[in-house]
CSV table of C-alpha atoms in Angstrom, one decimal:
chain,number,residue,atom,x,y,z
A,1,MET,CA,0.1,0.2,0.0
A,2,LYS,CA,1.0,3.5,-0.7
A,3,GLN,CA,0.8,4.9,2.7
A,4,PRO,CA,0.8,4.0,6.6
A,5,PHE,CA,-2.4,4.3,7.6
A,6,LYS,CA,-3.9,2.1,4.6
A,7,PHE,CA,-1.0,-0.6,4.9
A,8,LYS,CA,-1.8,-0.8,8.7
A,9,ILE,CA,-5.8,-1.4,7.7
A,10,ASN,CA,-5.2,-4.1,5.2
A,11,LEU,CA,-2.6,-5.7,7.5
A,12,PHE,CA,-4.9,-5.7,9.9
A,13,ILE,CA,-7.9,-6.8,8.4
A,14,LEU,CA,-6.6,-9.3,6.2
A,15,GLY,CA,-4.5,-10.7,9.1
A,16,GLY,CA,-8.3,-10.7,10.9
A,17,LEU,CA,-9.9,-12.5,8.3
A,18,PHE,CA,-7.9,-15.5,7.7
A,19,ILE,CA,-6.0,-14.4,4.4
A,20,PHE,CA,-3.4,-11.9,4.7
A,21,ASN,CA,0.1,-13.9,3.7
A,22,TYR,CA,-0.8,-17.2,5.0
A,23,PRO,CA,-3.4,-18.8,2.5
A,24,THR,CA,-1.2,-21.4,0.9
A,25,LEU,CA,0.5,-22.4,4.8
A,26,TYR,CA,-2.9,-22.8,6.4
A,27,ALA,CA,-4.4,-24.1,3.4
A,28,GLN,CA,-2.3,-27.2,3.7
A,29,GLU,CA,-2.9,-27.4,7.1
A,30,LYS,CA,-6.3,-30.2,8.0
A,31,ASN,CA,-6.5,-29.7,12.0
A,32,MET,CA,-6.2,-26.1,13.1
A,33,THR,CA,-7.6,-25.9,16.8
A,34,ASN,CA,-4.5,-24.7,18.0
A,35,HIS,CA,-4.3,-21.0,18.4
A,36,SER,CA,-0.6,-20.8,17.5
A,37,TYR,CA,-2.1,-21.6,13.8
A,38,SER,CA,-4.7,-19.5,13.6
A,39,PRO,CA,-4.2,-16.0,12.0
A,40,PHE,CA,-7.5,-15.4,13.9
A,41,TYR,CA,-5.5,-15.0,17.1
A,42,ARG,CA,-2.9,-12.6,15.9
A,43,PRO,CA,-2.9,-9.7,18.3
A,44,ASP,CA,-6.0,-7.4,18.6
A,45,VAL,CA,-8.0,-9.5,15.6
A,46,TYR,CA,-10.0,-11.7,18.5
A,47,ARG,CA,-11.0,-8.1,20.1
A,48,TYR,CA,-13.5,-7.5,16.5
A,49,CYS,CA,-14.2,-10.7,15.3
A,50,ASP,CA,-15.7,-14.1,16.8
A,51,SER,CA,-13.4,-16.7,15.8
A,52,LEU,CA,-16.8,-18.9,15.3
A,53,GLN,CA,-18.4,-16.8,13.2
A,54,ILE,CA,-18.8,-17.6,9.8
A,55,ASP,CA,-19.6,-14.3,7.7
A,56,PHE,CA,-17.3,-11.5,8.4
A,57,SER,CA,-18.6,-9.8,5.4
A,58,GLN,CA,-20.5,-6.6,7.7
A,59,GLU,CA,-17.2,-6.2,9.7
A,60,TYR,CA,-15.0,-6.1,6.9
A,61,LEU,CA,-17.6,-3.5,5.0
A,62,ARG,CA,-17.4,-1.2,8.5
A,63,LEU,CA,-13.2,-1.5,8.4
A,64,ILE,CA,-12.8,-0.5,4.9
A,65,ASN,CA,-15.7,2.4,5.1
A,66,PRO,CA,-14.0,6.0,5.2
A,67,ILE,CA,-13.4,7.1,8.5
A,68,ARG,CA,-11.6,9.9,7.7
A,69,ASN,CA,-12.8,13.2,6.4
A,70,THR,CA,-10.0,13.1,4.0
A,71,ASP,CA,-11.8,10.6,2.3
A,72,LYS,CA,-14.1,12.0,-0.5
A,73,GLU,CA,-16.8,10.0,-2.5
A,74,ILE,CA,-16.5,10.3,-6.2
A,75,THR,CA,-19.4,7.6,-7.1
A,76,GLU,CA,-21.2,9.8,-9.0
A,77,MET,CA,-18.4,11.7,-10.5
A,78,VAL,CA,-17.0,8.7,-12.4
A,79,LYS,CA,-19.9,6.7,-13.4
A,80,GLY,CA,-19.6,7.8,-16.9
A,81,TYR,CA,-15.5,7.0,-16.8
A,82,THR,CA,-14.5,4.1,-18.6
A,83,VAL,CA,-14.0,1.2,-16.4
A,84,LYS,CA,-11.1,-1.0,-17.2
A,85,ALA,CA,-13.1,-4.2,-16.2
A,86,ASP,CA,-10.6,-6.9,-17.9
A,87,THR,CA,-7.8,-5.5,-15.7
A,88,LEU,CA,-10.2,-4.7,-12.3
A,89,PHE,CA,-11.7,-7.9,-11.9
A,90,SER,CA,-10.6,-10.9,-14.0
A,91,SER,CA,-7.5,-13.1,-13.3
A,92,ILE,CA,-5.5,-11.9,-16.2
A,93,CYS,CA,-2.9,-9.3,-14.8
A,94,ARG,CA,-2.2,-6.6,-17.2
A,95,ILE,CA,0.4,-4.1,-16.4
A,96,TYR,CA,0.2,-0.7,-18.5
A,97,ASP,CA,2.9,2.1,-18.4
A,98,ASP,CA,1.6,5.7,-18.0
A,99,SER,CA,0.8,6.2,-21.9
A,100,TYR,CA,-1.4,3.2,-21.6
A,101,GLN,CA,0.7,0.8,-23.2
A,102,LEU,CA,0.6,-3.1,-22.2
A,103,THR,CA,4.4,-3.8,-20.6
A,104,TYR,CA,3.3,-6.9,-18.6
A,105,THR,CA,0.5,-10.4,-19.1
A,106,ARG,CA,0.5,-13.1,-16.7
A,107,ILE,CA,-2.5,-15.3,-15.6
A,108,THR,CA,-2.9,-14.7,-11.9
A,109,PRO,CA,-5.9,-17.0,-10.2
A,110,GLN,CA,-6.6,-15.4,-6.9
A,111,ASN,CA,-6.0,-17.9,-3.4
A,112,GLY,CA,-8.3,-17.9,-0.4
A,113,VAL,CA,-9.7,-19.8,2.1
A,114,LEU,CA,-12.6,-21.7,2.7
A,115,GLY,CA,-14.3,-23.2,5.7
A,116,LYS,CA,-13.2,-23.5,9.2
A,117,ASN,CA,-10.2,-26.0,8.1
A,118,TYR,CA,-9.0,-23.3,6.0
A,119,GLN,CA,-9.2,-25.1,2.8
A,120,HIS,CA,-7.1,-23.7,0.2
A,121,ILE,CA,-9.3,-22.4,-2.9
A,122,GLN,CA,-8.5,-20.7,-6.1
A,123,MET,CA,-10.8,-18.3,-8.0
A,124,TYR,CA,-10.4,-17.5,-11.8
A,125,ILE,CA,-12.2,-14.8,-13.3
A,126,SER,CA,-12.6,-14.7,-17.0
A,127,PRO,CA,-11.4,-11.4,-18.5
A,128,ARG,CA,-14.8,-11.5,-20.8
A,129,ILE,CA,-16.7,-9.1,-18.7
A,130,ASN,CA,-20.2,-7.5,-19.4
A,131,GLN,CA,-20.5,-3.9,-18.2
A,132,GLU,CA,-24.7,-4.1,-18.1
A,133,TYR,CA,-24.9,-0.6,-16.9
A,134,PRO,CA,-22.8,1.6,-14.8
A,135,LEU,CA,-20.5,0.3,-12.5
A,136,HIS,CA,-22.7,-3.5,-12.6
A,137,PHE,CA,-20.6,-5.9,-14.3
A,138,THR,CA,-21.7,-9.7,-15.1
A,139,VAL,CA,-18.6,-12.2,-15.0
A,140,ARG,CA,-18.1,-15.8,-15.3
A,141,GLY,CA,-14.9,-17.8,-14.4
A,142,LYS,CA,-14.0,-21.3,-12.3
A,143,SER,CA,-13.1,-22.2,-8.8
A,144,LYS,CA,-11.0,-24.6,-7.6
A,145,VAL,CA,-11.0,-26.6,-4.4
A,146,ASN,CA,-8.5,-29.6,-4.1
A,147,HIS,CA,-9.3,-31.3,-7.6
A,148,ASN,CA,-12.3,-30.1,-7.8
A,149,ILE,CA,-13.2,-27.6,-10.4
A,150,CYS,CA,-16.6,-25.6,-10.7
A,151,ASN,CA,-18.1,-23.2,-13.4
A,152,PHE,CA,-19.4,-20.0,-12.1
A,153,ASN,CA,-21.3,-16.7,-13.5
A,154,GLY,CA,-22.3,-13.8,-11.6
A,155,TYR,CA,-21.8,-9.9,-11.1
A,156,ILE,CA,-19.6,-7.6,-9.4
A,157,GLU,CA,-21.6,-4.5,-8.5
A,158,ILE,CA,-19.7,-1.3,-7.5
A,159,THR,CA,-21.5,0.8,-4.6
A,160,HIS,CA,-18.8,3.3,-3.3
A,161,ILE,CA,-15.8,4.9,-5.1
A,162,PHE,CA,-13.7,7.2,-3.1
A,163,SER,CA,-10.8,9.1,-3.0
A,164,SER,CA,-8.3,9.5,-0.1
A,165,THR,CA,-5.3,12.4,0.0
A,166,GLU,CA,-4.0,11.4,3.6
A,167,ASN,CA,-0.3,11.0,3.3
A,168,TYR,CA,-0.4,9.8,-0.4
A,169,PRO,CA,-2.9,10.3,-2.9
A,170,TYR,CA,-5.1,7.0,-4.0
A,171,ASN,CA,-8.6,5.7,-4.8
A,172,TYR,CA,-10.6,2.8,-3.5
A,173,MET,CA,-13.7,1.0,-4.3
A,174,ILE,CA,-16.3,-1.2,-2.7
A,175,GLY,CA,-18.7,-3.4,-3.6
A,176,LYS,CA,-20.8,-6.7,-3.6
A,177,TYR,CA,-20.4,-9.6,-5.7
A,178,GLU,CA,-22.5,-13.0,-6.1
A,179,PHE,CA,-21.3,-15.9,-8.5
A,180,LYS,CA,-23.3,-19.0,-8.7
A,181,GLU,CA,-22.0,-22.1,-9.9
A,182,ASP,CA,-23.2,-24.8,-12.2
A,183,SER,CA,-25.6,-26.9,-10.0
A,184,SER,CA,-25.1,-29.9,-12.1
A,185,GLN,CA,-21.4,-30.3,-11.2
A,186,LYS,CA,-20.0,-31.7,-8.2
A,187,GLY,CA,-19.8,-29.7,-5.0
A,188,SER,CA,-21.1,-26.9,-6.4
A,189,GLY,CA,-22.4,-23.6,-4.8
A,190,ILE,CA,-22.9,-20.0,-4.6
A,191,PHE,CA,-20.6,-17.2,-3.2
A,192,LYS,CA,-21.5,-13.6,-2.0
A,193,GLY,CA,-20.0,-11.2,0.1
A,194,ILE,CA,-18.3,-7.7,0.3
A,195,CYS,CA,-15.5,-6.9,-2.3
A,196,SER,CA,-12.9,-3.5,-2.4
A,197,PHE,CA,-10.2,-2.8,-5.2
A,198,ASP,CA,-7.3,-0.2,-5.2
A,199,VAL,CA,-8.0,1.5,-8.9
A,200,LYS,CA,-6.2,4.6,-10.2
A,201,VAL,CA,-8.6,7.3,-11.6
A,202,ASP,CA,-7.5,9.4,-14.5
A,203,THR,CA,-9.8,12.4,-14.6
A,204,ILE,CA,-8.1,13.8,-17.6
A,205,ASN,CA,-9.0,10.4,-20.1
A,206,LYS,CA,-11.7,9.6,-17.9
A,207,ILE,CA,-10.4,5.9,-17.3
A,208,ILE,CA,-10.8,3.7,-14.2
A,209,ASN,CA,-7.8,0.9,-13.9
A,210,LEU,CA,-6.3,-1.2,-11.3
A,211,ASP,CA,-4.0,0.1,-9.1
A,212,GLU,CA,-0.8,-2.1,-9.5
A,213,ASP,CA,1.9,0.3,-8.5
A,214,PHE,CA,2.9,-2.5,-5.5
A,215,ALA,CA,2.0,-5.4,-7.3
A,216,ILE,CA,5.4,-7.2,-6.7
A,217,ALA,CA,6.0,-5.9,-3.3
A,218,ASP,CA,5.1,-8.0,0.1
A,219,GLY,CA,1.9,-7.4,1.4
A,220,TYR,CA,0.4,-6.7,-1.9
A,221,ASN,CA,-3.5,-7.3,-1.6
A,222,ASN,CA,-5.1,-4.7,-3.9
A,223,ARG,CA,-8.2,-6.8,-4.5
A,224,ASN,CA,-10.2,-8.7,-1.8
A,225,TYR,CA,-14.0,-10.8,-1.3
A,226,VAL,CA,-14.9,-11.3,1.7
A,227,GLY,CA,-17.9,-13.2,2.3
A,228,ILE,CA,-19.4,-17.1,2.3
A,229,TRP,CA,-19.9,-20.1,0.3
A,230,GLU,CA,-23.2,-22.2,0.1
A,231,SER,CA,-23.9,-25.6,-1.3
A,232,TYR,CA,-26.9,-25.9,-3.2
A,233,SER,CA,-27.3,-29.6,-2.1
A,234,ARG,CA,-26.4,-29.6,1.5
A,235,GLY,CA,-27.1,-25.8,2.3
A,236,THR,CA,-23.7,-26.0,4.4
A,237,ILE,CA,-23.0,-22.3,5.0
A,238,LYS,CA,-18.7,-21.6,4.9
A,239,LYS,CA,-16.4,-18.8,5.2
A,240,CYS,CA,-14.9,-18.2,2.0
A,241,ILE,CA,-12.3,-15.1,1.5
A,242,TRP,CA,-10.0,-14.5,-1.3
A,243,GLY,CA,-7.6,-11.8,-3.4
A,244,ASP,CA,-4.3,-11.2,-4.3
A,245,TYR,CA,-1.8,-12.7,-2.4
């Protein structure tokens, strides 16, 4: 992140929500009853969330909503801007220079955790994204848990866009998502929750793009999805959190 406050908030949030810097390690552990293995018991996190709680999305929403008067909502101002949805939401990482020339491309599924045992989940979102109306996007992709892969279709809807000038200027989006897996496939269900994205807002060219300035830095977490997965067949609900880690 670009400035101390934001880095501190992201570090705190993601540690508390079972992801930050630990998805692969914890996904490989099958029995995590020992507090020393649980990121929930990192300092101070337990004060805000119950470790037995399944859905952390509203807590996450409260934490990322502006708490400083230096954050200005710009949602209405940018509704007519071009949103580079393929870079903002998809798993195809495209990095551009200041003149919008493509400099780097790679496929990067996002990593996360599923359920109380921290199963490793990978999420792939196709670059074939449609904008249905301003700030509402339909997406498709695949989820993978162990060797089980499911196709999904759904949407991402941006509800708020903020600009912050504290210490270092940056912009971020807050939204909600719902991804429905193919019910004919084994182990399928529905993902839903709260999402957030760090973005660049080009007011001259009227373009919104993913902010990739710190893409290779430790602690990079510019896209976060915090919510639940619900099984179609059993109705089981599990915590499910993923992002760029």
